[in-house]
Coordinates of C-alpha atoms in Angstrom, one line a residue:
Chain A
X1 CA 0.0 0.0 0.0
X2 CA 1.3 3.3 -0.7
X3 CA 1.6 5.9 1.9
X4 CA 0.6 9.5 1.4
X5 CA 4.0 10.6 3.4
X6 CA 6.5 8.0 1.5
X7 CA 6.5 9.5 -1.9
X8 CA 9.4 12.4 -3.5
X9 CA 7.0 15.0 -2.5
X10 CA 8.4 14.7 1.6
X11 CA 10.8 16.6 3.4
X12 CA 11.9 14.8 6.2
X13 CA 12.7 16.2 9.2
X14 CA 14.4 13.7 12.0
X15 CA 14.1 16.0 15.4
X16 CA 16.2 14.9 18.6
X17 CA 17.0 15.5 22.7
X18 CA 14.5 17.4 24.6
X19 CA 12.1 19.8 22.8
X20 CA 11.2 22.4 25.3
X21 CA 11.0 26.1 24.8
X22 CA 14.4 26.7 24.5
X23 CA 15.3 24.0 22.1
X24 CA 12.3 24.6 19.9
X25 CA 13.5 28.7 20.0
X26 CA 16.7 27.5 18.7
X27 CA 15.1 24.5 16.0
X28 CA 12.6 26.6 14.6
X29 CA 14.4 28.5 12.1
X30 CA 16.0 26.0 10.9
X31 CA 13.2 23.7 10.4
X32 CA 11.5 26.7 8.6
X33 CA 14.4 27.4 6.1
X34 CA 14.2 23.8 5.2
X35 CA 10.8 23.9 4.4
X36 CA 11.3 27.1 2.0
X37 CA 14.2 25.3 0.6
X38 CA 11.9 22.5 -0.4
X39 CA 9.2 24.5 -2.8
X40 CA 8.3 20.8 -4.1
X41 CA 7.5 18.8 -0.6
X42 CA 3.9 18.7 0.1
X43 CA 4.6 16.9 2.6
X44 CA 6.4 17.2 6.0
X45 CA 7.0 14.2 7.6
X46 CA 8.6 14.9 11.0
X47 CA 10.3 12.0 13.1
X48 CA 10.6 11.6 16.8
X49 CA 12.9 9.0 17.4
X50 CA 15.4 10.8 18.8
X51 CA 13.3 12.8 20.5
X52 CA 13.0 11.8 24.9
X53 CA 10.8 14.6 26.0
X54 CA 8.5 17.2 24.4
X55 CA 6.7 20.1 26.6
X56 CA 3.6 22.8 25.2
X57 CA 6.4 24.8 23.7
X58 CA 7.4 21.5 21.7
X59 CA 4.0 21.3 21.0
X60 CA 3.9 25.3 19.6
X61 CA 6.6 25.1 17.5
X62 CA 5.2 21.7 15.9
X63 CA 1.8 23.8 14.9
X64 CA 3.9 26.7 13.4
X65 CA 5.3 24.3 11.1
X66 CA 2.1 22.7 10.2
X67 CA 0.5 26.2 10.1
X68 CA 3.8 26.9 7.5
X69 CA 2.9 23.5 5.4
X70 CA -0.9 24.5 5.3
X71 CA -0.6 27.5 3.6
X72 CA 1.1 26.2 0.9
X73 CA -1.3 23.6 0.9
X74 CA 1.1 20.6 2.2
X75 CA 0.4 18.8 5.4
X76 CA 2.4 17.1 8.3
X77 CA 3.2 13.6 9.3
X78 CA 4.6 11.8 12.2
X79 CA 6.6 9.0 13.0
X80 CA 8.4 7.2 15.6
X81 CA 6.9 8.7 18.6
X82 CA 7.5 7.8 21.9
X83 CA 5.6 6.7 24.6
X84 CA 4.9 10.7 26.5
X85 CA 5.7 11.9 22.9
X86 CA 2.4 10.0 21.9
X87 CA 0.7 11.6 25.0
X88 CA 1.5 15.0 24.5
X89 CA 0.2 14.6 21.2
X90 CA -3.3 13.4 22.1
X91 CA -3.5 15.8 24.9
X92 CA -2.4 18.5 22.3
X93 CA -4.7 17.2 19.7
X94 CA -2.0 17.3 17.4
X95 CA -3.3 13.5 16.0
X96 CA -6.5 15.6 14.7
X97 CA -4.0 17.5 12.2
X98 CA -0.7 15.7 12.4
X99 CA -0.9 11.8 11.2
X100 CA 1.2 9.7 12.9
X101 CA 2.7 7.0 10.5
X102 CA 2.2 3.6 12.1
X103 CA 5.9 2.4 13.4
X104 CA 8.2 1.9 10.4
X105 CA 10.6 -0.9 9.9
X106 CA 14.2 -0.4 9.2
X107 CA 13.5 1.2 5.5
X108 CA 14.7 -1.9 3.3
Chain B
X1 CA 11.1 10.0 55.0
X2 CA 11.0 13.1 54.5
X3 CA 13.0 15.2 51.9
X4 CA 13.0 18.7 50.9
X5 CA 15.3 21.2 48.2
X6 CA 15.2 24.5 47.4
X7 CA 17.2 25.5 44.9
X8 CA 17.7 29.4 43.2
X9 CA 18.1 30.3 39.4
X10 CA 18.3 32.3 36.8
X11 CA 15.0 32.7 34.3
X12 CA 17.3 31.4 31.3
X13 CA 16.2 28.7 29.1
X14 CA 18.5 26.5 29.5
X15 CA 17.5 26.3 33.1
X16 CA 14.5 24.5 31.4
X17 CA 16.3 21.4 31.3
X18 CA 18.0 22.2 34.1
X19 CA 15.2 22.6 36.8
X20 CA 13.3 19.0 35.3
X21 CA 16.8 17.1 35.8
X22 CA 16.9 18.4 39.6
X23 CA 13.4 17.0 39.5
X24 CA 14.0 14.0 38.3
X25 CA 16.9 13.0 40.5
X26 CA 15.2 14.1 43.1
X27 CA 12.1 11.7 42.6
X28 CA 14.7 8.5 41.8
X29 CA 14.4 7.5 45.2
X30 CA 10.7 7.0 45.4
X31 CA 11.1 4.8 42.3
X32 CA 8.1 5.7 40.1
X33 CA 7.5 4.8 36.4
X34 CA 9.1 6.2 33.3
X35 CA 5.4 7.8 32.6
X36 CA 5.0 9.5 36.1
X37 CA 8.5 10.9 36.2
X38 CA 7.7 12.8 32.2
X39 CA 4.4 13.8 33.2
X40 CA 6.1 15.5 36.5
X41 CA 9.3 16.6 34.9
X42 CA 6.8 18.2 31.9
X43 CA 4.8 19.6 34.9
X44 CA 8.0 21.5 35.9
X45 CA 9.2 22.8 32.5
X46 CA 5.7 24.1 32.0
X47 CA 5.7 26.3 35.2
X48 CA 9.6 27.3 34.7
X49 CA 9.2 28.2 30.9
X50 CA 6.5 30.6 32.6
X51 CA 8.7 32.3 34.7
X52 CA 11.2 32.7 31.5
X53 CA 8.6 33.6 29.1
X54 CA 6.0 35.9 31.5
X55 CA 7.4 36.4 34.5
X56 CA 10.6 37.9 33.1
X57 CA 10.0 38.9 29.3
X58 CA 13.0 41.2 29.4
X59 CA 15.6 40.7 31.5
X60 CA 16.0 37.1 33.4
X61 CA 14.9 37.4 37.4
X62 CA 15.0 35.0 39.9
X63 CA 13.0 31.5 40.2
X64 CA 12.9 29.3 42.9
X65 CA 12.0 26.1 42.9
X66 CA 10.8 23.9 45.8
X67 CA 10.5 20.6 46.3
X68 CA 9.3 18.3 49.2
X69 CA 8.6 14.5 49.3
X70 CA 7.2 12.8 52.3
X71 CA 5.7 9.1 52.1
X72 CA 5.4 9.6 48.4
X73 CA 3.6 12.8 48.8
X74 CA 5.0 15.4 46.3
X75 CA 4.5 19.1 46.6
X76 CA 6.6 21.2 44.1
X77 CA 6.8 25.3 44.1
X78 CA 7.8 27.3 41.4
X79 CA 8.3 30.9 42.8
X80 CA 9.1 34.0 40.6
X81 CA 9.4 37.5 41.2
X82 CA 8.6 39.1 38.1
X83 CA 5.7 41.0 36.7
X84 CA 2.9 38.5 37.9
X85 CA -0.4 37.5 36.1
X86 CA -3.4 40.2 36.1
X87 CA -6.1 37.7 35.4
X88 CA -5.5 34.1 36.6
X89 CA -8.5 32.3 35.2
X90 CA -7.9 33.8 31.9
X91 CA -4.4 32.5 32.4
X92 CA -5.2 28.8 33.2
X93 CA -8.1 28.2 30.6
X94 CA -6.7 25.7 28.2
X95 CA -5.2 27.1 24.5
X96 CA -4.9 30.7 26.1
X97 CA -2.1 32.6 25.5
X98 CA -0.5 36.1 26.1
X99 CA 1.7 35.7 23.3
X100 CA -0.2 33.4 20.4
X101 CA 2.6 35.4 18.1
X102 CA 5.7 33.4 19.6
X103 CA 3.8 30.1 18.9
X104 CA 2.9 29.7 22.6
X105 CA 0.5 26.9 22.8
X106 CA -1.6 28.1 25.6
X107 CA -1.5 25.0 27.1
X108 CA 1.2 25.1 30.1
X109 CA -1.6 25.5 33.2
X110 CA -3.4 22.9 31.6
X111 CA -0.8 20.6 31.5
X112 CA 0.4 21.1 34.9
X113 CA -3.2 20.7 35.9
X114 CA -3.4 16.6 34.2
X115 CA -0.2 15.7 35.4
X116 CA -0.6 16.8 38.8
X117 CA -3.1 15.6 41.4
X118 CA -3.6 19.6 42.5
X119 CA -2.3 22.6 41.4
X120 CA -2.6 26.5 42.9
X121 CA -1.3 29.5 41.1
X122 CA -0.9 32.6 43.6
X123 CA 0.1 36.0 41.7
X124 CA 0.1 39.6 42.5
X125 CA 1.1 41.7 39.4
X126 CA 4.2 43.7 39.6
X127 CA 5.7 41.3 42.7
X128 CA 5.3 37.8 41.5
X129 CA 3.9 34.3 40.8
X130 CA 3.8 31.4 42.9
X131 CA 2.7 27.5 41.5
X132 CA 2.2 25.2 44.1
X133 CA 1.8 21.6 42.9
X134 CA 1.0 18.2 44.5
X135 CA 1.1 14.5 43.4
X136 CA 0.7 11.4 45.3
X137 CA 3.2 8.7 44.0
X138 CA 0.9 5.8 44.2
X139 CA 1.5 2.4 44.5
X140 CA 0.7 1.9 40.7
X141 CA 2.8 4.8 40.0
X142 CA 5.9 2.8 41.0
X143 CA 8.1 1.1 38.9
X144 CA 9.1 -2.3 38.8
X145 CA 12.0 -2.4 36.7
X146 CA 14.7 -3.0 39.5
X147 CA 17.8 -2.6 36.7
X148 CA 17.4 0.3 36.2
X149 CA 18.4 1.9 39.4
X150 CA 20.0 -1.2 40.9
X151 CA 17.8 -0.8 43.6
X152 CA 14.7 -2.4 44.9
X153 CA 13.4 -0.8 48.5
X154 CA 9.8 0.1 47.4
X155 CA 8.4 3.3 49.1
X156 CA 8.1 2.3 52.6
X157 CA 5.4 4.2 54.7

């Protein structure tokens, strides 16, 4: 089955440590200009496995980037989240605009 | 038992990170699951990213941060002295934000509120907030991986 988030069109993004307030202040930029550098990706397919804690302001700078994807039309995926990643998520209600990817294999 | 810290700091972010690894090695002792100890360390961050973000927009001020355990009762205080909050209810209703602009997502107080068993926000603008917070560490709470810390005294009452 083919994936929405697997084809040319996606701009991954792997994300690591602790995103809190001040590493999202410090990621966001970055994660923007790679978007702008990628005119083509529709989608943005972010992933978490490197990622051991995520607070609100995680959670803030993750809906500026889908907010940044949306007006261009695009939208964002997930993948690999952990166990209070997943949580905050809910809690956030980012799974409403964020799909998570079920968990991938090593890619073959 | 009964332990207590209370430990002074600059409002910089990096104290973020700082202030929820205090936390954490302060609750190793009472052995609680990898779930508890996030949602309490993310309890923290919330209420010290406050202090950096509100409390002290320009210039970084003073947090203290409090922390007791007894019998696996937890009480945390996060104590600033900065320009306080002028409308608290306002402040703690979920997806509320002073500052929507810097991608704040209004969700801090609410947060604190589902990871904690209680939570009390004292503020008089111009002098200062105050968060008190309590958990009990319950028995279910408590992990049972014993590698981890190489230890295996439960919480004894």
């Amino acid at each position: 089955m083919k994936e929405a988030c697997s084809d040319a069109g996606t701009l991954l993004i792997p994300l690591s440590g602790e995103l809190d307030h001040c590493r999202s202040n410090l990621i966001r930029e970055e994660i923007e200009r790679k978007i702008l550098h990628s005119p083509k990706a529709e989608t943005l397919l972010l992933d978490f496995s490197q990622v051991s804690f995520m607070d609100s302001s995680g959670v803030g700078m993750i809906i500026g980037r889908y907010k940044t994807m949306k007006k261009r039309g695009g939208n964002v995926c997930a993948q690999n989240l952990r166990p209070h990643v997943d949580k905050m998520f809910h809690l956030a209600g980012l799974h409403r605009i964020i799909r998570i990817l079920p968990e991938q294999e090593e890619n073959a | 038992m009964t332990n207590q810290i209370e430990l002074a700091f600059p409002s910089l972010p990096e104290n973020e990170a700082f202030a929820r690894m205090v936390i954490s090695s302060f609750l190793v002792p009472l052995n609680p699951t990898l779930s508890v100890l996030s949602e309490i360390r993310t309890a923290v961050s919330e209420a010290v990213t406050n202090c950096v973000v509100h409390a002290y927009p320009l210039h970084p001020g003073k947090i203290l941060l409090r922390a007791l355990s007894q019998d696996g009762f937890i009480q945390l205080e996060i104590e600033d002295y900065g320009q306080g909050i002028d409308d608290i209810d306002k402040a703690m209703k979920p997806f509320f934000s002073s500052k929507p602009e810097d991608e704040r997502s209004g969700m801090g107080f609410a947060l604190m509120q589902s990871f904690m068993d209680h939570v009390v926000v004292q503020s008089t603008q111009g002098q200062g907030t105050k968060v008190i917070m309590t958990r009990l560490i319950k028995l279910d709470d408590l992990s049972d991986e014993k590698e981890d810390s190489g230890k295996n005294d439960k919480r004894t009452s």
